[in-house]
XYZ file of C-alpha atoms in Angstrom:
101
model
C -62.568 -31.741 -6.410
C -65.872 -29.258 -6.370
C -66.922 -25.136 -6.462
C -68.378 -23.348 -4.865
C -70.226 -19.728 -7.137
C -71.398 -16.297 -5.106
C -72.753 -13.321 -7.144
C -71.655 -10.159 -5.757
C -74.810 -7.793 -4.613
C -74.844 -6.119 -7.196
C -74.902 -8.532 -10.025
C -71.636 -7.878 -11.676
C -69.263 -10.172 -11.209
C -69.530 -13.865 -10.263
C -66.791 -15.528 -8.059
C -66.520 -19.651 -9.056
C -63.891 -20.877 -6.405
C -62.092 -24.253 -7.064
C -62.168 -26.663 -4.270
C -59.490 -29.369 -4.182
C -58.479 -30.643 -7.848
C -59.392 -28.499 -11.092
C -59.414 -31.569 -13.025
C -61.491 -33.350 -15.781
C -64.188 -34.378 -12.712
C -65.692 -30.540 -12.663
C -65.662 -30.436 -16.452
C -69.604 -30.027 -16.697
C -69.814 -28.680 -13.058
C -68.101 -26.425 -14.230
C -69.224 -24.877 -17.888
C -72.910 -24.811 -15.877
C -71.797 -22.828 -13.345
C -70.755 -19.081 -15.305
C -73.624 -20.543 -18.245
C -76.067 -20.512 -15.780
C -74.853 -17.554 -13.120
C -72.501 -15.915 -15.717
C -73.296 -13.125 -18.773
C -71.211 -11.481 -21.272
C -69.766 -8.125 -19.806
C -69.713 -9.238 -16.241
C -66.409 -9.489 -14.262
C -65.559 -13.226 -13.581
C -63.080 -14.233 -10.917
C -61.333 -18.414 -10.517
C -60.972 -18.282 -7.068
C -58.179 -20.683 -6.439
C -57.096 -20.674 -3.162
C -58.226 -23.501 -2.326
C -57.177 -25.561 -5.196
C -54.446 -28.114 -4.637
C -54.489 -29.643 -7.590
C -54.497 -28.569 -11.630
C -53.824 -30.267 -15.093
C -54.403 -29.552 -18.618
C -57.822 -30.446 -18.770
C -58.723 -27.202 -16.128
C -56.547 -25.681 -18.509
C -58.922 -26.069 -21.566
C -61.799 -25.539 -19.250
C -60.541 -22.038 -18.530
C -59.492 -20.902 -22.411
C -63.320 -22.832 -24.207
C -64.701 -20.072 -20.422
C -62.682 -17.185 -22.167
C -64.053 -18.177 -25.679
C -67.445 -18.519 -24.762
C -67.102 -15.012 -22.760
C -65.970 -12.911 -25.664
C -62.296 -13.882 -26.243
C -60.187 -10.401 -25.565
C -63.531 -9.003 -24.516
C -63.896 -11.249 -21.713
C -62.535 -10.558 -18.220
C -61.719 -13.284 -16.522
C -59.758 -13.103 -13.357
C -57.088 -16.053 -11.581
C -56.577 -15.226 -8.103
C -54.541 -17.262 -5.551
C -52.835 -20.726 -5.980
C -49.941 -21.993 -4.291
C -46.450 -21.978 -6.209
C -46.616 -24.527 -8.437
C -50.590 -24.182 -10.036
C -48.900 -20.689 -10.474
C -46.148 -22.094 -12.206
C -48.262 -24.189 -14.948
C -50.227 -21.076 -15.319
C -46.806 -19.053 -16.394
C -45.165 -21.509 -18.770
C -49.192 -22.103 -20.083
C -49.066 -18.438 -20.796
C -52.145 -17.953 -19.186
C -50.863 -14.447 -18.056
C -51.169 -13.102 -21.404
C -55.089 -13.997 -21.579
C -56.408 -13.921 -18.144
C -55.877 -11.017 -16.111
C -53.932 -12.533 -12.263
C -54.546 -11.103 -9.838
């Protein structure tokens, strides 16, 4: 897998688009993406429209991201994702931790 980041023109929203597999191979790249381009108080959008596969290490990366960005005060939105990805997120109760759009 790979990822692309884009910052909104007003700098308030960082979108991280996951392409292909969201697994441990993206660990460092994913963490760098939000640590380098993001800051506390921003809205973060994780774009899963082009994500084909997501595993438990991806769930761990999302939890770590949430923790690093202020826990309950963070604004991280998960968008897109096919049926299997949505099911994995639901089973992990991620709908209670992240905004699903």
